[in-house]
mmCIF file of C-alpha atoms in Angstrom:
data_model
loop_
_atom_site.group_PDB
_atom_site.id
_atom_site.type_symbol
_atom_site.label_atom_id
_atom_site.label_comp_id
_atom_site.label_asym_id
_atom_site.label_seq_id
_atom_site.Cartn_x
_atom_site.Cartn_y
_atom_site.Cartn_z
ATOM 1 C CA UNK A 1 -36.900 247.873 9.170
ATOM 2 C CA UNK A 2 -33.460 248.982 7.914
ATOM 3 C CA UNK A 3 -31.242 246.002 6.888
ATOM 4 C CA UNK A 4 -28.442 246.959 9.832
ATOM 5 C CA UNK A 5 -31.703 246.789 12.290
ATOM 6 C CA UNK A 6 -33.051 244.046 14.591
ATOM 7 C CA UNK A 7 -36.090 243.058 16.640
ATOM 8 C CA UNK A 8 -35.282 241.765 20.289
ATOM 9 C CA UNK A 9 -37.719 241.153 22.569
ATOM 10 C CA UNK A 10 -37.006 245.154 23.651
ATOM 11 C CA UNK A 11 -37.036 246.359 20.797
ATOM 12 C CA UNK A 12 -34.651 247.070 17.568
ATOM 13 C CA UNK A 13 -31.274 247.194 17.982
ATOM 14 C CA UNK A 14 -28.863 247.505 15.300
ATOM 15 C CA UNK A 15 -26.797 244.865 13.860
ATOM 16 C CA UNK A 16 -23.630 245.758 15.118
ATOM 17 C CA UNK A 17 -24.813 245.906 18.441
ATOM 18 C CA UNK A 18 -25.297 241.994 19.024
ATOM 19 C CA UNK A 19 -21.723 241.464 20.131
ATOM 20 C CA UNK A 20 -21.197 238.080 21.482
ATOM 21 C CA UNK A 21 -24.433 236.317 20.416
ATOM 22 C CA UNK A 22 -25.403 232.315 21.265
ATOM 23 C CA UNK A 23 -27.473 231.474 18.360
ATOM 24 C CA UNK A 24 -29.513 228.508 19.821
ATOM 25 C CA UNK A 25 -30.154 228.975 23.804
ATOM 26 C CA UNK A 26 -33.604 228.746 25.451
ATOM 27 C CA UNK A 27 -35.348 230.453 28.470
ATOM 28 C CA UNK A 28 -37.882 227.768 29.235
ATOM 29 C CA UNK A 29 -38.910 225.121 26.805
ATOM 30 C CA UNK A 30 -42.621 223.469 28.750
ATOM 31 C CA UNK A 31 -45.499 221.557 27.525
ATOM 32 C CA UNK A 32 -48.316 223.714 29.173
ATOM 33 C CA UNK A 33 -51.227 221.292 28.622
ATOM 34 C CA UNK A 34 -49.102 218.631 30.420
ATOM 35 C CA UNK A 35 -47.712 221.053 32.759
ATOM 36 C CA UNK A 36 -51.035 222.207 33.956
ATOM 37 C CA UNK A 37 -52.395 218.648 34.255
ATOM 38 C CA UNK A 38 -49.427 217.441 36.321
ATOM 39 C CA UNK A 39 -47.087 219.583 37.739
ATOM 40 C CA UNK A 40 -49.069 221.655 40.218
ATOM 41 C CA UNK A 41 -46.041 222.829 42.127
ATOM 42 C CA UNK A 42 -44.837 225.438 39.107
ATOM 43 C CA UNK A 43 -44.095 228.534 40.906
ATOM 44 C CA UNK A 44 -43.731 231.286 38.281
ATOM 45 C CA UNK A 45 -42.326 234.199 40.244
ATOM 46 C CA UNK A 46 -39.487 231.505 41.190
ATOM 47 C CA UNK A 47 -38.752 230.563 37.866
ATOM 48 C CA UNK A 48 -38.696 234.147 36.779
ATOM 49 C CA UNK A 49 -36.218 235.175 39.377
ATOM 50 C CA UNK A 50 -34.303 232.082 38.549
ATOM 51 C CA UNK A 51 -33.885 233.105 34.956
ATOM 52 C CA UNK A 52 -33.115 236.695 35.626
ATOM 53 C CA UNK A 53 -30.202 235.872 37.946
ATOM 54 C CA UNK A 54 -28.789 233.355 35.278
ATOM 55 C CA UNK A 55 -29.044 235.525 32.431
ATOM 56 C CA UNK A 56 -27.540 238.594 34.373
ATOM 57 C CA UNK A 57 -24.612 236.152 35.117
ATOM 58 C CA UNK A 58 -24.444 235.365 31.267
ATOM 59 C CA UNK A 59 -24.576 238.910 30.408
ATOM 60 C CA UNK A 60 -22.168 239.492 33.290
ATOM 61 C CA UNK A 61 -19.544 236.989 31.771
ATOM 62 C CA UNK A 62 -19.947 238.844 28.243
ATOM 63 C CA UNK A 63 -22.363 237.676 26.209
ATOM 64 C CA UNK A 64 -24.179 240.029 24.499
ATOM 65 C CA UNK A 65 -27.183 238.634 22.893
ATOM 66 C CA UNK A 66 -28.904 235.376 22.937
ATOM 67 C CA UNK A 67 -31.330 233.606 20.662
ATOM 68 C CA UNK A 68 -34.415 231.853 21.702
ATOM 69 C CA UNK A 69 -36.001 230.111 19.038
ATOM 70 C CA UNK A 70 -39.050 228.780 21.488
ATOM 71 C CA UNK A 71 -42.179 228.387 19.156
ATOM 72 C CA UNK A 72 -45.513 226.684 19.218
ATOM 73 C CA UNK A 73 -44.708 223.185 20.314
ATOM 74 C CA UNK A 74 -42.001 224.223 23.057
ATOM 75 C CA UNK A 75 -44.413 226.268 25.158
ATOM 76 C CA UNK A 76 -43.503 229.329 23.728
ATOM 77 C CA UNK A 77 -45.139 232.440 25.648
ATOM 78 C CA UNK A 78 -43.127 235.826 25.035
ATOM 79 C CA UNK A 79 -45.229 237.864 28.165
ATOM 80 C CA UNK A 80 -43.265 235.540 30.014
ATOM 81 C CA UNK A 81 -39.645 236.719 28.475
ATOM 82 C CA UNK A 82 -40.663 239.992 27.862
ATOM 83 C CA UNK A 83 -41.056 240.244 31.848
ATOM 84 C CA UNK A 84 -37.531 238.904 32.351
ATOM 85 C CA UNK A 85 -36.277 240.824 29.465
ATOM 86 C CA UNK A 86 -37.182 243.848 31.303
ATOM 87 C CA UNK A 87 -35.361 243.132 34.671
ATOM 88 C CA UNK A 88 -31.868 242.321 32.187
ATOM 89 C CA UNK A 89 -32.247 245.133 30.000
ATOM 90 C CA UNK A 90 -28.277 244.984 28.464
ATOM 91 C CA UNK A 91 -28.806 241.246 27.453
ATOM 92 C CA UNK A 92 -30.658 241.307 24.158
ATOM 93 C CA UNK A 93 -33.323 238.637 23.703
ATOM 94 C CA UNK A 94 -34.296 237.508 20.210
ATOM 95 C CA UNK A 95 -37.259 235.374 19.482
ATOM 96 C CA UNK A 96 -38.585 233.416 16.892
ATOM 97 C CA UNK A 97 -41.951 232.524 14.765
ATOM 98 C CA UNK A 98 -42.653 229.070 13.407
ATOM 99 C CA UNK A 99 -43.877 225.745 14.614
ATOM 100 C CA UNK A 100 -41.810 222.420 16.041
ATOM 101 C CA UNK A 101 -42.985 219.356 14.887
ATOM 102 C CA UNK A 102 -41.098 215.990 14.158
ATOM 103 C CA UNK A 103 -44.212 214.321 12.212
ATOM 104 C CA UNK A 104 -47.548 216.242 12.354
ATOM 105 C CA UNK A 105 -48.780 219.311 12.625
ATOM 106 C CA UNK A 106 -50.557 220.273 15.375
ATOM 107 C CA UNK A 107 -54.210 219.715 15.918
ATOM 108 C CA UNK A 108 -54.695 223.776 15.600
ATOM 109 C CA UNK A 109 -54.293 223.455 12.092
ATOM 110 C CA UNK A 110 -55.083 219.879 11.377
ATOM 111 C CA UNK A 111 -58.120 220.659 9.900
ATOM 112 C CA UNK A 112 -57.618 224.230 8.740
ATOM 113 C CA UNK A 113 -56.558 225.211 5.116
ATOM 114 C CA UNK A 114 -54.529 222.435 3.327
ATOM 115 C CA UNK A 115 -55.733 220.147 6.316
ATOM 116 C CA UNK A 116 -59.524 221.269 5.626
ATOM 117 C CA UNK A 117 -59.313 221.091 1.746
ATOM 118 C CA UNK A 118 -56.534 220.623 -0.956
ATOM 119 C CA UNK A 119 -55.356 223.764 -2.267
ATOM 120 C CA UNK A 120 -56.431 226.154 -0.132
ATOM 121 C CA UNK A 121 -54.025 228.525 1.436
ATOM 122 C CA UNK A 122 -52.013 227.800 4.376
ATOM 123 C CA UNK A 123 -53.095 229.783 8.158
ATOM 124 C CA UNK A 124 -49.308 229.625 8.923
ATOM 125 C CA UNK A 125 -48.158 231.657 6.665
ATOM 126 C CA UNK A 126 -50.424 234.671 7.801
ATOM 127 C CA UNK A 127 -50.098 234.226 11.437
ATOM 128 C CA UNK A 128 -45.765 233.572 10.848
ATOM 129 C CA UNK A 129 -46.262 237.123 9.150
ATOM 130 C CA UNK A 130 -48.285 238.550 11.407
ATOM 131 C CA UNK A 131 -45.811 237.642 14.717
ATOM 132 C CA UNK A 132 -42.641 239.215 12.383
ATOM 133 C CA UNK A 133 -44.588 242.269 11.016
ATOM 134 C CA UNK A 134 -47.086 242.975 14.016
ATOM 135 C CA UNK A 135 -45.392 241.109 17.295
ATOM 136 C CA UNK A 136 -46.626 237.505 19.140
ATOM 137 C CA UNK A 137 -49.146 236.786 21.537
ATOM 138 C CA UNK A 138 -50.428 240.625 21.826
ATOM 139 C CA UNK A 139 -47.298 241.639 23.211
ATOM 140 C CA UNK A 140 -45.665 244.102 19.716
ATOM 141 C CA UNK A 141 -42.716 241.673 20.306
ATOM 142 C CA UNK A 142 -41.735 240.963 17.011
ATOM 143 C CA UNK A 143 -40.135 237.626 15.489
ATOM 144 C CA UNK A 144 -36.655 237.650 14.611
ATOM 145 C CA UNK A 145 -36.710 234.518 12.572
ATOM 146 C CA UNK A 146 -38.422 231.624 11.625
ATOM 147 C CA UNK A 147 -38.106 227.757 12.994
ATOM 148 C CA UNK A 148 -38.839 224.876 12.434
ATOM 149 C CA UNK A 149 -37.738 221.418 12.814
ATOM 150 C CA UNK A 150 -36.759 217.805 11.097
ATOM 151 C CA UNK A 151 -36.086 215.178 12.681
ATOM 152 C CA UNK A 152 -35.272 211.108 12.434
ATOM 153 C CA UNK A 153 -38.666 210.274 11.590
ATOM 154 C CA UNK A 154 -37.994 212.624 8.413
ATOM 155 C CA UNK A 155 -39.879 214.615 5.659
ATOM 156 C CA UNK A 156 -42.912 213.499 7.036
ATOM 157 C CA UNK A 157 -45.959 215.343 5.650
ATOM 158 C CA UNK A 158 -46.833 217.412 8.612
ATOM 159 C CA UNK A 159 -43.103 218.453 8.591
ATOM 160 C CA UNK A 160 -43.539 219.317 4.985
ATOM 161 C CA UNK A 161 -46.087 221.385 5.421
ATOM 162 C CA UNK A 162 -44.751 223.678 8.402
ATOM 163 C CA UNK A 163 -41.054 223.536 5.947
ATOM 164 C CA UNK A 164 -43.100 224.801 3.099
ATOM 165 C CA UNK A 165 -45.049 227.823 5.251
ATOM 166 C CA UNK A 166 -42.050 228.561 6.891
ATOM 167 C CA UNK A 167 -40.134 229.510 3.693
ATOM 168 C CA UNK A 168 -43.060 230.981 2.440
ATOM 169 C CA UNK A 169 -43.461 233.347 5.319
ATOM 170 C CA UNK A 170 -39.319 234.123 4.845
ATOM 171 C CA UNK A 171 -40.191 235.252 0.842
ATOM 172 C CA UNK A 172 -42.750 237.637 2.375
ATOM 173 C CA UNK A 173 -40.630 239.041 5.154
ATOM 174 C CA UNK A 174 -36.868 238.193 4.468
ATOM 175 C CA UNK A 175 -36.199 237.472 8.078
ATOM 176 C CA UNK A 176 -34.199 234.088 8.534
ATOM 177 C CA UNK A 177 -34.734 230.690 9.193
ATOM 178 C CA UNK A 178 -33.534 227.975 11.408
ATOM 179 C CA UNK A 179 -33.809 224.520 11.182
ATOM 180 C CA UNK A 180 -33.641 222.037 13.848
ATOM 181 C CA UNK A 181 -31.900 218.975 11.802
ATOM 182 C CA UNK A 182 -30.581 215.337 12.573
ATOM 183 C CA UNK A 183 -27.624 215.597 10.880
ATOM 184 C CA UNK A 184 -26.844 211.955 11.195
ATOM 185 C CA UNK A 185 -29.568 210.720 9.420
ATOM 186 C CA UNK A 186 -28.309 214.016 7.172
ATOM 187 C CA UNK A 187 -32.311 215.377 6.921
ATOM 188 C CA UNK A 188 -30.844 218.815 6.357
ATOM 189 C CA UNK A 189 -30.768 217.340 2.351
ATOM 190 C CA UNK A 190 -34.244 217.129 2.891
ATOM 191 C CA UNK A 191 -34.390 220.480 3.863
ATOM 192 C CA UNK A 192 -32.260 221.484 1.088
ATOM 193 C CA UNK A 193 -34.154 220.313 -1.497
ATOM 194 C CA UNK A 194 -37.514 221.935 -0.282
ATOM 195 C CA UNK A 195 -35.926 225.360 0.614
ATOM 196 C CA UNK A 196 -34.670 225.423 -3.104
ATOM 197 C CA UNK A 197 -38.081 224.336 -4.227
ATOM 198 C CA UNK A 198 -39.718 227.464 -2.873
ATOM 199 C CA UNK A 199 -37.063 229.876 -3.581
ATOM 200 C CA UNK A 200 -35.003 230.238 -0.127
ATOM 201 C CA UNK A 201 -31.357 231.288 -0.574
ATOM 202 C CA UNK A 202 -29.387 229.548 1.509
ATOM 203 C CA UNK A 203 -27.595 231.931 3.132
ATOM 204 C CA UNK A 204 -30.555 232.915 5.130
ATOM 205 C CA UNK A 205 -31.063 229.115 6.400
ATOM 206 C CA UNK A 206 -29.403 228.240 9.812
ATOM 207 C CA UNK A 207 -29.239 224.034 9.832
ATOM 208 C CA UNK A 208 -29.539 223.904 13.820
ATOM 209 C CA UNK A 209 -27.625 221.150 15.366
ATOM 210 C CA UNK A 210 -25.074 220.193 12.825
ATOM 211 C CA UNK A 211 -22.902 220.035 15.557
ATOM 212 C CA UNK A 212 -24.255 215.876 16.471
ATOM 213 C CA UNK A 213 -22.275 214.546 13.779
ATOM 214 C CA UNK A 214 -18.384 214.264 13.407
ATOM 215 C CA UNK A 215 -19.051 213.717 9.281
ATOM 216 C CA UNK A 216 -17.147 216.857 8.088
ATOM 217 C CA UNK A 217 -17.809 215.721 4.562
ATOM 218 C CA UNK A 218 -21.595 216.006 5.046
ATOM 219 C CA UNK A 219 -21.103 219.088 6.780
ATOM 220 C CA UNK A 220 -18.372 220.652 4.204
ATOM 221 C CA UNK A 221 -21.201 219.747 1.516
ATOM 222 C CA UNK A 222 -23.610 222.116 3.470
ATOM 223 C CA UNK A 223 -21.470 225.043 4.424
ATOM 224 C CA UNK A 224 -20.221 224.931 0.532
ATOM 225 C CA UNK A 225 -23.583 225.626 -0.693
ATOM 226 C CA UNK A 226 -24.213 228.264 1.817
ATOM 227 C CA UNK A 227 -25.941 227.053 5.018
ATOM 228 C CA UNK A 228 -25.128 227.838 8.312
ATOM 229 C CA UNK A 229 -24.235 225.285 10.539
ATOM 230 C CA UNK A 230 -25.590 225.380 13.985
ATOM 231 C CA UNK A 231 -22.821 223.673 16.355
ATOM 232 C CA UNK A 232 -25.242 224.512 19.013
ATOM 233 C CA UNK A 233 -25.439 221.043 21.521
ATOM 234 C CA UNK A 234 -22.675 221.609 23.578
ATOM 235 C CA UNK A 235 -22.864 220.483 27.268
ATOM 236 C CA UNK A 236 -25.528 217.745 25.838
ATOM 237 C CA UNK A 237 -22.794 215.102 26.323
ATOM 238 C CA UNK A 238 -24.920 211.867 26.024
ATOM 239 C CA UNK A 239 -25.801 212.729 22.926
ATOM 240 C CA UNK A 240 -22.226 213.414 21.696
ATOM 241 C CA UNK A 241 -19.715 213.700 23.699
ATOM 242 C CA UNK A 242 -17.676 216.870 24.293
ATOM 243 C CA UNK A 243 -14.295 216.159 22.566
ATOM 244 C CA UNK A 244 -16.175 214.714 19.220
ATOM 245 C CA UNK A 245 -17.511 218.335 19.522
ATOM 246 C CA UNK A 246 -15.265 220.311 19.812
ATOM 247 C CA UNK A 247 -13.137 217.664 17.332
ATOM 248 C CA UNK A 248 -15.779 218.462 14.290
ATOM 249 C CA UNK A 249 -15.558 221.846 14.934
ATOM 250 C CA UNK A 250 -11.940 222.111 15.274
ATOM 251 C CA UNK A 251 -11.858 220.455 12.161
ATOM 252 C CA UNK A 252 -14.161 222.600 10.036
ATOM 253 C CA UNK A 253 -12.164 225.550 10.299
ATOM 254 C CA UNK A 254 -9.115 223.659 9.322
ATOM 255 C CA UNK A 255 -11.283 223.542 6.414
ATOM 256 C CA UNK A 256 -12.049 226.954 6.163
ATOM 257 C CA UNK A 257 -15.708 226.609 7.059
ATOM 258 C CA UNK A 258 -15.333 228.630 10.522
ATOM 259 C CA UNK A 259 -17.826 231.386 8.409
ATOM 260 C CA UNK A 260 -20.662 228.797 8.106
ATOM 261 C CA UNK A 261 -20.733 227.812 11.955
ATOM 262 C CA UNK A 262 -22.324 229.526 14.987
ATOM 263 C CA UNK A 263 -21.431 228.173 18.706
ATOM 264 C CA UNK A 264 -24.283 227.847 21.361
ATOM 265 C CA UNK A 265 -25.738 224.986 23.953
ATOM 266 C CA UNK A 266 -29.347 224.697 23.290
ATOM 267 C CA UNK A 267 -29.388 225.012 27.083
ATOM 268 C CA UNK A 268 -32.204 226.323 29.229
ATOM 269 C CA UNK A 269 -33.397 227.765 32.663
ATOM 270 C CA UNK A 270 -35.429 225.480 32.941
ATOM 271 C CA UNK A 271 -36.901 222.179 30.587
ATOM 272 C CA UNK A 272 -39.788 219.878 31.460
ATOM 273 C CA UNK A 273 -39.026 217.764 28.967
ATOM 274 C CA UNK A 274 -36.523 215.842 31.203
ATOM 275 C CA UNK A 275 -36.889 214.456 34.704
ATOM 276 C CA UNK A 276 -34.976 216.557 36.934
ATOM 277 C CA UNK A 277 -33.575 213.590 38.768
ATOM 278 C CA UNK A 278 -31.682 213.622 35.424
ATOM 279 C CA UNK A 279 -30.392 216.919 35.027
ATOM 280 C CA UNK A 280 -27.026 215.707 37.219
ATOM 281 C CA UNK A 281 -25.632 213.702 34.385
ATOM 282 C CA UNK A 282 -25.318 216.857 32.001
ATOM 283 C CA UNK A 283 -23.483 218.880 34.498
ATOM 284 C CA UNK A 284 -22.444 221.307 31.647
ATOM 285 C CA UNK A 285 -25.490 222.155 29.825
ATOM 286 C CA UNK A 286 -25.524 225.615 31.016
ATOM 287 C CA UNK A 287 -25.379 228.790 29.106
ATOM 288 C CA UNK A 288 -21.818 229.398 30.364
ATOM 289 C CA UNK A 289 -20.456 226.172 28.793
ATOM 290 C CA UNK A 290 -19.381 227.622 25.310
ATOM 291 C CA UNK A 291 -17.392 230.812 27.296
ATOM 292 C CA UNK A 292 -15.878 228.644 30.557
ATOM 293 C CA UNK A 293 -14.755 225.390 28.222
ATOM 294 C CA UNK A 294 -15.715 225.287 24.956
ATOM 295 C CA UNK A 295 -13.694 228.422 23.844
ATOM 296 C CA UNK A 296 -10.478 227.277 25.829
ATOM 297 C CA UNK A 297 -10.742 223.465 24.297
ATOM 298 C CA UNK A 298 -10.860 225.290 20.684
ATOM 299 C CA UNK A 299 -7.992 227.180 21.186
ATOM 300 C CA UNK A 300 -5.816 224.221 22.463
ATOM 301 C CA UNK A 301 -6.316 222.902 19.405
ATOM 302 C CA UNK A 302 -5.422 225.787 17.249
ATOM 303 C CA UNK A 303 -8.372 227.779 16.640
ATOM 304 C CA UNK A 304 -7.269 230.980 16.250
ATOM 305 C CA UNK A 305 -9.512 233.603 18.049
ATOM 306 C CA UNK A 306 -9.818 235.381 14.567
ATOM 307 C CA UNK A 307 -12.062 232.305 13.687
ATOM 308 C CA UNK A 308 -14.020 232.361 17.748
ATOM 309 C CA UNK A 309 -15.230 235.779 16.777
ATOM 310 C CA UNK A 310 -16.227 234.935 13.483
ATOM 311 C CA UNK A 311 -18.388 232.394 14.890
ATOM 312 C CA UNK A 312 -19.453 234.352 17.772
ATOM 313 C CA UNK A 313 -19.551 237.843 16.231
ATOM 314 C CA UNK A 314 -19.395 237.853 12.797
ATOM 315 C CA UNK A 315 -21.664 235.077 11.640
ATOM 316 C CA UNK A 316 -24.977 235.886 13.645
ATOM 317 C CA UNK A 317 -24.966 239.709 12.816
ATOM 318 C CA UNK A 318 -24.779 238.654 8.652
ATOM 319 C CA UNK A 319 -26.967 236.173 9.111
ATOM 320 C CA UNK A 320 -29.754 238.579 10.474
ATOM 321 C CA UNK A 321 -28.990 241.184 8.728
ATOM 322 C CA UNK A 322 -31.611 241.213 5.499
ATOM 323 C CA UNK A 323 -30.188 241.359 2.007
#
C-alpha cells in the first residue's frame, strides 16, 4: 500500500483524507464468554442501531475518522463494525491487530510456540501479519495498527511476550503501534526499553493514555524521544478529573510538545465491563466530549487552534502514514 494510503474498515483511503480523527474511541468493548454465560438479554440489532445513530451524530458534528483499537481480549469482532460501517459510510473506521493483556497471555497461546517450547517461533506474529496483510476474522478488513497493553501489574512475562510479537509484526509490516500505558507508574519506560530492543522507531509508537498523569516531566521525556502521547481518557473523570486534563495538556504545548499528543475519550457505544447502574457518574464519556468541552476548555487557556489541529489533524495522518 502506498505510504499516503490507509486501511479502514471500508477500505483504503488516503492519508489526507482522515480529517478530524479521535485516535483512541471504541464501538463495543465485551467479554463474549462472560457475555454469553450471563447476559441473555443482548439484543444485537439494538445495539447496532444504537451505534449507527451515535456515530452518524459524531460524523454529523465533524469528525472525520475514528480509531478503534478493539483486539483479542476486548471482544473484538470486525463483522460486527463492518455492518455498522456500512450504514455510516462518510465516518471512516480504523481497526487494529494485537492482543490486550495486563499479565498473561491468553490461554490460546499458552501452550503454543514459546509457551509449548523455548525458542520456537511465536503464532502472534503470523496471525498479527496475516490480519494487516490479508484482513481479520474472514472479513478482508485489514489492520491499521497494532495494540497492545501495560499496565500496573507491569512487564510481566505474558506482557512481554505480546510487546515483543507486536513489534515484531510492526518490522514486518511497518504499520504502527499503540500502547495502552499507566503512565503513573511510568510503564511506558518499560515499553521503551523493549521497543528499542527489537528495533521499533519511536515515532511509529503511540503511548495510549498518557493523558492520567499531570507529570509533564515524565511526559516531556517521552515526546522528546519521539513517542506519541495518547491524551485519550477524557470524560473518564474518576480516574482524573477533567481540569488536571485538560491542565497537562494545556501545559505540554506551552512546552512545545502539542506534535507528540493526539486528543480522544476511549469512550464507547456500549462497555460490559462496567455495571450500567454506573454509567451516570461519567456523564461525559461520550464521543462528543473532546468537540462540545474539551476543545473550548483548551482554548480558554490559550491553546491556539494552530496547535487543536495539530493534534486532531496533523498528528494521526503522520503517524499512519509509513516511512
Amino acid at each position: 500500500m502506498p505510504v499516503d494510503e490507509i486501511e479502514t474498515v471500508l477500505g483504503p483511503v488516503p492519508t489526507a483524507a482522515l480529517g478530524t480523527t479521535l485516535m483512541h474511541e471504541h464501538i463495543f468493548v465485551l467479554t463474549p464468554d462472560s457475555q454469553a454465560n450471563w447476559s441473555p438479554d443482548w439484543d444485537e440489532e439494538a445495539r447496532v442501531a444504537d451505534a449507527v445513530e451515535r456515530l452518524r451524530a459524531l460524523r454529523a458534528a465533524g469528525v472525520t475518522t475514528i480509531v478503534d483499537p478493539t483486539v483479542d481480549g476486548l471482544g473484538r469482532n470486525v463483522p460486527r463494525v463492518r455492518r455498522i460501517a456500512e450504514q455510516v459510510p462518510d465516518l471512516n473506521i480504523v481497526v487494529a491487530t494485537g492482543i490486550y493483556t495486563y499479565v498473561d497471555v491468553p490461554a490460546f497461546f499458552r501452550h503454543r510456540g514459546p509457551g509449548a517450547l523455548p525458542g520456537l517461533p511465536d503464532p502472534m506474529v503470523d496471525l498479527f501479519v496475516r490480519d494487516i496483510r490479508e484482513g481479520i476474522q474472514g472479513t478482508g478488513v485489514k489492520a491499521a495498527l497494532l495494540k497492545c497493553a501495560i499496565d500496573e501489574p507491569g512487564l510481566t512475562g505474558g506482557v512481554e511476550r505480546v510487546l515483543r510479537a507486536v513489534a515484531r509484526a510492526h518490522l514486518e509490516t511497518d504499520v504502527p503501534i499503540m500502547v495502552h500505558t499507566h503512565p503513573r507508574t511510568r510503564t511506558g519506560s518499560h515499553v521503551r526499553r523493549v521497543l528499542n530492543e527489537e528495533g521499533v522507531p519511536a515515532a511509529r509508537v503511540q503511548l495510549a493514555h498518557s493523558g492520567d498523569t499531570d507529570d509533564a516531566d515524565h511526559l516531556t521525556e517521552l515526546a522528546e524521544a519521539g513517542y506519541l502521547l495518547g491524551m485519550d481518557r477524557f470524560g473518564l473523570d474518576t480516574t482524573m478529573p477533567f481540569a488536571e486534563r485538560v491542565a497537562i495538556v494545556v501545559e505540554m504545548c506551552r512546552r512545545g510538545h502539542a506534535s507528540s499528543m493526539v486528543l480522544s475519550q476511549d469512550a464507547a457505544c456500549h462497555i460490559d465491563w462496567i455495571d450500567p447502574e454506573l454509567m451516570p457518574l461519567l456523564p461525559d464519556w461520550h464521543y462528543r466530549h473532546v468537540l462540545n468541552d474539551v476543545l473550548p476548555a483548551l482554548r480558554a487557556h490559550g491553546v491556539p487552534d494552530e496547535d487543536l489541529t495539530t493534534m486532531l489533524v496533523d498528528n494521526p495522518r503522520r503517524w499512519f502514514e509509513r516511512t
